[in-house]
Short mmCIF file of C-alpha atoms and ligand atoms in Angstrom, two decimals:
data_model
loop_
_atom_site.label_atom_id
_atom_site.label_comp_id
_atom_site.label_asym_id
_atom_site.label_seq_id
_atom_site.Cartn_x
_atom_site.Cartn_y
_atom_site.Cartn_z
CA MET A 1 0.00 0.00 0.00
CA ARG A 2 1.08 3.58 -0.59
CA HIS A 3 2.33 5.33 2.52
CA ASP A 4 -0.39 7.91 2.69
CA HIS A 5 -3.74 8.15 4.45
CA LEU A 6 -6.24 5.34 4.92
CA ILE A 7 -9.62 7.08 4.63
CA ASP A 8 -11.98 4.51 3.11
CA THR A 9 -11.98 1.11 1.46
CA LYS A 10 -12.72 2.50 -2.01
CA GLN A 11 -9.04 3.43 -2.24
CA LEU A 12 -7.88 -0.17 -1.69
CA THR A 13 -7.11 -2.58 -4.51
CA ARG A 14 -7.26 -6.32 -4.08
CA GLN A 15 -3.46 -6.31 -4.02
CA ASP A 16 -3.37 -3.68 -1.23
CA ILE A 17 -5.76 -5.78 0.82
CA GLU A 18 -3.86 -9.02 0.25
CA ASN A 19 -0.59 -7.34 1.19
CA VAL A 20 -2.00 -6.20 4.53
CA LEU A 21 -3.61 -9.58 5.27
CA ASP A 22 -0.44 -11.49 4.34
CA HIS A 23 1.67 -9.21 6.49
CA ALA A 24 -0.81 -9.57 9.37
CA ALA A 25 -0.53 -13.36 9.08
CA GLU A 26 3.25 -13.07 9.25
CA ILE A 27 2.99 -10.94 12.39
CA ASP A 28 0.40 -13.30 13.90
CA ALA A 29 2.80 -16.21 13.45
CA ASP A 30 5.65 -14.49 15.34
CA PRO A 31 4.65 -11.16 16.95
CA SER A 32 7.87 -10.90 18.97
CA ALA A 33 9.91 -10.59 15.76
CA PHE A 34 8.31 -7.15 15.30
CA ALA A 35 8.73 -5.93 18.89
CA ASP A 36 11.30 -3.19 18.21
CA ARG A 37 10.34 -2.40 14.69
CA HIS A 38 9.05 1.11 15.43
CA ALA A 39 10.80 1.92 18.68
CA GLY A 40 10.33 5.57 19.58
CA LYS A 41 7.47 6.15 17.12
CA LEU A 42 4.36 7.89 18.45
CA LEU A 43 0.78 7.38 17.33
CA GLY A 44 -1.58 10.31 17.94
CA LEU A 45 -5.09 9.25 19.00
CA MET A 46 -7.99 11.60 18.35
CA PHE A 47 -11.26 9.99 19.41
CA TYR A 48 -14.32 12.23 19.33
CA GLU A 49 -16.69 9.27 19.78
CA PRO A 50 -16.74 6.35 22.24
CA SER A 51 -14.47 3.41 21.42
CA THR A 52 -13.14 0.41 23.28
CA ARG A 53 -11.81 -2.09 20.74
CA THR A 54 -10.57 0.27 18.06
CA LYS A 55 -8.79 2.61 20.43
CA MET A 56 -7.30 -0.09 22.65
CA SER A 57 -6.22 -2.21 19.71
CA PHE A 58 -4.43 0.73 18.06
CA GLU A 59 -2.72 1.39 21.39
CA THR A 60 -1.78 -2.26 21.81
CA SER A 61 -0.56 -2.49 18.22
CA ILE A 62 1.78 0.49 18.35
CA LYS A 63 3.14 -0.67 21.71
CA ARG A 64 3.74 -4.16 20.34
CA LEU A 65 5.77 -2.54 17.56
CA GLY A 66 7.92 -0.76 20.16
CA GLY A 67 6.19 2.62 19.90
CA ASP A 68 3.74 4.50 22.10
CA ILE A 69 0.68 6.75 21.96
CA VAL A 70 -0.10 10.38 22.57
CA ASP A 71 -3.81 10.61 23.28
CA MET A 72 -5.99 13.70 22.95
CA GLY A 73 -8.16 12.13 25.66
CA PRO A 74 -11.87 12.70 26.07
CA VAL A 75 -13.33 15.60 24.09
CA GLU A 76 -14.71 17.08 27.34
CA SER A 77 -11.21 17.74 28.68
CA SER A 78 -9.58 18.86 25.39
CA SER A 79 -9.37 22.26 23.68
CA VAL A 80 -12.29 21.16 21.52
CA LYS A 81 -14.36 22.41 24.46
CA LYS A 82 -12.88 25.89 23.90
CA GLY A 83 -14.13 25.85 20.33
CA GLU A 84 -10.99 24.70 18.51
CA SER A 85 -11.68 23.37 15.00
CA LEU A 86 -10.94 19.77 14.09
CA ALA A 87 -8.43 20.86 11.44
CA ASP A 88 -6.49 23.01 13.94
CA THR A 89 -6.42 20.27 16.57
CA ALA A 90 -5.15 17.77 13.98
CA ARG A 91 -2.45 20.15 12.74
CA VAL A 92 -1.19 20.59 16.29
CA ILE A 93 -1.20 16.87 17.14
CA GLU A 94 0.59 15.95 13.90
CA GLY A 95 3.52 17.92 15.28
CA TYR A 96 3.65 15.51 18.24
CA ALA A 97 3.12 12.21 16.44
CA ASP A 98 4.35 10.11 13.50
CA ALA A 99 0.83 9.09 12.45
CA LEU A 100 -2.72 9.98 13.50
CA VAL A 101 -5.83 7.92 14.20
CA LEU A 102 -9.14 9.78 14.01
CA ARG A 103 -12.66 8.77 15.01
CA HIS A 104 -15.33 11.42 14.55
CA PRO A 105 -19.14 11.54 14.43
CA SER A 106 -19.24 13.48 11.13
CA GLN A 107 -19.14 11.61 7.86
CA GLY A 108 -16.26 12.98 5.77
CA ALA A 109 -14.26 14.18 8.81
CA ALA A 110 -11.23 11.98 8.05
CA LYS A 111 -11.15 13.05 4.41
CA MET A 112 -11.22 16.70 5.46
CA VAL A 113 -8.46 16.28 8.07
CA GLY A 114 -6.41 14.32 5.52
CA GLU A 115 -6.18 17.49 3.45
CA PHE A 116 -4.54 19.36 6.32
CA VAL A 117 -2.01 16.89 7.72
CA ASP A 118 1.19 15.44 6.25
CA VAL A 119 1.71 12.46 8.56
CA PRO A 120 -0.27 9.30 7.70
CA LEU A 121 -3.87 9.45 8.89
CA LEU A 122 -5.99 6.39 9.66
CA ASN A 123 -9.75 6.78 9.68
CA ALA A 124 -11.09 4.89 12.72
CA GLY A 125 -14.71 5.65 11.82
CA ASP A 126 -16.35 8.82 10.45
CA GLY A 127 -20.04 8.93 11.37
CA ALA A 128 -22.05 6.66 9.10
CA GLY A 129 -19.25 6.78 6.51
CA HIS A 130 -16.34 4.35 6.63
CA HIS A 131 -14.27 2.25 9.03
CA PRO A 132 -11.49 0.80 6.86
CA THR A 133 -9.28 -0.74 9.56
CA GLN A 134 -12.29 -2.68 10.86
CA THR A 135 -12.83 -3.98 7.34
CA LEU A 136 -9.28 -5.24 7.07
CA LEU A 137 -9.65 -7.24 10.27
CA ASP A 138 -13.05 -8.45 9.05
CA LEU A 139 -11.48 -9.65 5.80
CA TYR A 140 -8.67 -11.32 7.71
CA THR A 141 -11.25 -13.19 9.80
CA ILE A 142 -13.27 -14.16 6.73
CA ARG A 143 -10.14 -15.38 4.95
CA GLU A 144 -9.14 -17.52 7.96
CA ASN A 145 -12.58 -19.07 8.44
CA ALA A 146 -14.35 -19.24 5.09
CA GLY A 147 -11.91 -18.00 2.44
CA LEU A 148 -12.41 -14.91 0.30
CA ASP A 149 -13.03 -16.71 -2.97
CA ASP A 150 -16.50 -17.73 -4.05
CA LEU A 151 -17.88 -16.30 -0.82
CA THR A 152 -21.59 -15.98 -0.05
CA ILE A 153 -22.03 -13.48 2.77
CA GLY A 154 -25.11 -12.13 4.53
CA ILE A 155 -24.73 -8.66 6.05
CA MET A 156 -27.53 -7.98 8.51
CA GLY A 157 -28.80 -5.16 10.71
CA ASP A 158 -28.26 -1.43 10.32
CA LEU A 159 -27.12 -1.11 6.74
CA LYS A 160 -28.08 2.56 6.59
CA TYR A 161 -25.92 3.98 9.36
CA GLY A 162 -23.44 1.10 9.82
CA ARG A 163 -20.04 2.32 8.65
CA THR A 164 -18.49 -1.13 9.08
CA VAL A 165 -21.05 -2.37 6.55
CA HIS A 166 -20.27 0.33 3.99
CA SER A 167 -16.53 -0.27 4.22
CA LEU A 168 -16.85 -4.05 4.07
CA ALA A 169 -19.28 -4.04 1.13
CA TYR A 170 -16.94 -1.89 -1.01
CA ALA A 171 -13.90 -3.97 -0.12
CA LEU A 172 -15.70 -7.20 -1.05
CA THR A 173 -16.19 -5.94 -4.60
CA ASN A 174 -12.50 -6.79 -5.08
CA PHE A 175 -13.30 -10.46 -4.52
CA ASP A 176 -15.62 -13.03 -5.97
CA ALA A 177 -18.31 -12.40 -3.34
CA HIS A 178 -22.08 -12.68 -3.43
CA GLN A 179 -23.43 -10.12 -1.00
CA HIS A 180 -26.88 -10.47 0.60
CA PHE A 181 -28.09 -7.49 2.63
CA ILE A 182 -30.72 -8.19 5.28
CA SER A 183 -32.45 -5.32 7.10
CA PRO A 184 -35.79 -3.72 7.87
CA GLY A 185 -36.97 -1.50 4.99
CA SER A 186 -36.06 1.68 6.91
CA LEU A 187 -32.42 0.62 7.39
CA LYS A 188 -31.53 -0.47 3.87
CA LEU A 189 -28.20 0.46 2.27
CA PRO A 190 -27.99 4.15 1.38
CA ARG A 191 -28.64 4.81 -2.30
CA SER A 192 -25.08 6.09 -2.83
CA VAL A 193 -23.55 2.89 -1.47
CA ARG A 194 -25.87 0.72 -3.56
CA TYR A 195 -24.97 2.77 -6.63
CA ASP A 196 -21.21 2.41 -6.05
CA LEU A 197 -21.53 -1.35 -5.49
CA HIS A 198 -23.47 -1.63 -8.70
CA GLU A 199 -20.83 0.43 -10.55
CA ALA A 200 -18.13 -1.90 -9.19
CA GLY A 201 -20.03 -4.84 -10.68
CA ALA A 202 -20.88 -6.37 -7.28
CA SER A 203 -23.32 -9.23 -6.93
CA VAL A 204 -25.87 -7.74 -4.49
CA ARG A 205 -29.31 -8.88 -3.26
CA GLU A 206 -31.47 -7.24 -0.61
CA HIS A 207 -33.83 -9.02 1.81
CA THR A 208 -36.04 -8.12 4.76
CA ASP A 209 -35.89 -11.65 6.26
CA ILE A 210 -32.98 -13.93 6.87
CA GLU A 211 -34.83 -17.27 6.69
CA ALA A 212 -34.69 -17.89 2.94
CA ILE A 213 -31.06 -16.98 2.46
CA LEU A 214 -29.51 -18.36 5.67
CA PRO A 215 -28.98 -21.94 4.40
CA ASN A 216 -26.81 -20.58 1.53
CA LEU A 217 -24.45 -18.44 3.59
CA ASP A 218 -20.77 -19.04 4.34
CA VAL A 219 -20.59 -15.97 6.58
CA LEU A 220 -23.25 -14.00 8.46
CA TYR A 221 -22.03 -10.51 9.47
CA VAL A 222 -24.39 -9.10 12.11
CA THR A 223 -24.40 -5.42 13.09
CA ARG A 224 -25.80 -3.27 15.88
CA ILE A 225 -28.60 -0.80 15.20
CA GLN A 226 -26.68 2.50 15.43
CA ARG A 227 -28.96 4.17 17.96
CA GLU A 228 -26.77 7.29 18.27
CA ARG A 229 -27.24 8.11 14.56
CA PHE A 230 -31.05 8.14 14.51
CA PRO A 231 -32.42 11.68 14.23
CA ASP A 232 -35.59 10.48 15.99
CA GLU A 233 -35.58 8.06 18.96
CA ASN A 234 -39.02 6.75 17.91
CA GLU A 235 -37.56 5.56 14.61
CA TYR A 236 -34.97 3.62 16.58
CA ARG A 237 -37.60 2.07 18.84
CA ALA A 238 -39.60 0.97 15.81
CA VAL A 239 -36.76 -1.32 14.65
CA ALA A 240 -34.80 -2.12 17.84
CA GLY A 241 -34.77 -5.82 18.64
CA ASP A 242 -36.31 -6.80 15.28
CA TYR A 243 -33.49 -9.09 14.26
CA GLN A 244 -31.94 -11.54 16.64
CA ILE A 245 -29.78 -14.57 15.98
CA ASP A 246 -30.40 -17.35 18.50
CA PHE A 247 -30.56 -21.17 18.58
CA GLU A 248 -33.93 -21.12 16.86
CA THR A 249 -32.69 -19.00 13.92
CA LEU A 250 -29.63 -21.21 13.62
CA GLU A 251 -31.64 -24.38 13.05
CA ALA A 252 -31.60 -23.51 9.34
CA ALA A 253 -27.91 -22.53 9.30
CA PRO A 254 -25.22 -24.55 7.51
CA ASP A 255 -22.91 -26.42 9.93
CA ASP A 256 -19.90 -24.41 8.84
CA LEU A 257 -21.56 -20.97 8.99
CA THR A 258 -19.19 -18.31 10.36
CA ILE A 259 -20.96 -15.64 12.43
CA MET A 260 -19.20 -12.30 12.77
CA HIS A 261 -20.02 -8.97 14.46
CA PRO A 262 -17.80 -5.87 14.74
CA LEU A 263 -19.02 -5.49 18.35
CA PRO A 264 -20.31 -4.01 20.59
CA ARG A 265 -23.49 -6.10 20.38
CA VAL A 266 -26.67 -5.15 22.12
CA ASP A 267 -29.18 -7.95 21.56
CA GLU A 268 -28.56 -8.94 17.91
CA ILE A 269 -26.84 -12.18 18.88
CA ALA A 270 -28.14 -14.13 21.87
CA PRO A 271 -25.37 -15.08 24.33
CA GLU A 272 -26.24 -18.78 23.81
CA VAL A 273 -24.69 -18.50 20.32
CA ASP A 274 -21.28 -17.66 21.84
CA GLU A 275 -20.68 -21.30 22.76
CA THR A 276 -21.28 -22.61 19.24
CA GLU A 277 -18.65 -23.27 16.58
CA HIS A 278 -20.28 -20.54 14.48
CA ALA A 279 -19.27 -17.69 16.79
CA LYS A 280 -16.13 -15.93 15.56
CA TYR A 281 -16.74 -12.38 16.83
CA PHE A 282 -14.27 -12.48 19.71
CA GLU A 283 -11.62 -14.00 17.47
CA GLN A 284 -12.49 -11.22 14.99
CA ALA A 285 -11.86 -8.55 17.66
CA HIS A 286 -8.51 -10.16 18.54
CA ASN A 287 -7.52 -10.06 14.88
CA GLY A 288 -7.51 -6.27 15.24
CA ILE A 289 -4.00 -6.54 16.69
CA PRO A 290 -2.06 -8.28 13.90
CA VAL A 291 -4.02 -6.38 11.26
CA ARG A 292 -3.45 -2.94 12.83
CA MET A 293 0.19 -3.87 13.50
CA ALA A 294 0.57 -4.72 9.82
CA LEU A 295 -1.01 -1.45 8.73
CA LEU A 296 1.04 0.66 11.12
CA ASP A 297 4.19 -1.19 10.15
CA SER A 298 3.77 -0.27 6.49
CA MET A 299 2.46 3.26 7.08
CA LEU A 300 5.23 4.18 9.54
CA GLU A 301 8.01 2.79 7.38
CA ASP A 302 9.09 6.14 5.94
CA GLN A 303 8.19 8.31 8.93
C1 LIG B 1 -18.15 -0.35 15.25
C2 LIG B 1 -18.09 1.13 14.96
O1 LIG B 1 -17.60 1.92 15.77
O2 LIG B 1 -18.53 1.49 13.87
N1 LIG B 1 -17.41 -0.70 16.38
C3 LIG B 1 -16.09 -1.04 16.21
O3 LIG B 1 -15.26 -0.23 15.86
N2 LIG B 1 -15.79 -2.34 16.37
C4 LIG B 1 -19.51 -0.92 15.26
C5 LIG B 1 -20.56 -0.31 16.15
O4 LIG B 1 -20.31 0.65 16.89
O5 LIG B 1 -21.67 -0.84 16.13
#
């Protein structure tokens, strides 16, 4: 991959993706071999939205490469509270760090900041837009469990506001994947995403129920209804809890179905599913380390 910003998955070719996944596999096989690789390098963390996995796994990854973090900390205790613009804050923090990680509630925020900063910028989620590093760990998990060739995947839940969905769907157009989108009518893929998938020649079908398609799936990617992005709480209540995967749903599932979820889950997957062979969502979260180590390793190379 080029040593510039990672803003969305539209910028990634199949080769870029395979390079990251191959490098992540190499790191996974012997993480200690990379322990001093980026000694002294600093990763600047700018999180304007809650995060557990993404933030902690970036922190773990840079530390496992021998580097460290400088963290803006919670928005409430930063200069953002004094009215500082996002671009100004980013330009200051780039002077402290060798690369930046940004999560922000506004779609397009990472692209905008990318125009102001010279150090590599990684988009860790911009509103309902993109979440490319999540996609790379999703693809790594899919490759390990089901393979990326001739893949039939169901992507279920909040397809409208789910940035992990948008990023994953674009990335899958680089592979021979049949994508089935399952959601209530009000949470279907945004028109712009559907259009881009179509332009990329993707094989896409949309459903409101999972029953008919479940027996054909290799992977089921479940997502949380993004409550914080609903303009009206009543709209959220109308769909909350509509889709749940439990033992009963799984009666029609193929034995080798892989179930994934970017986490956090609310009630989309019943805890009873965790004990089955299908459940790969905790493994998926752990894959965030080798994959983010691989990305940082290549992006920090020339810093
Ligand atoms: C996701 C996100 O922030 O978009 N979480 C994550 O990074 N694993 C999914 C979500 O919040 O539902």
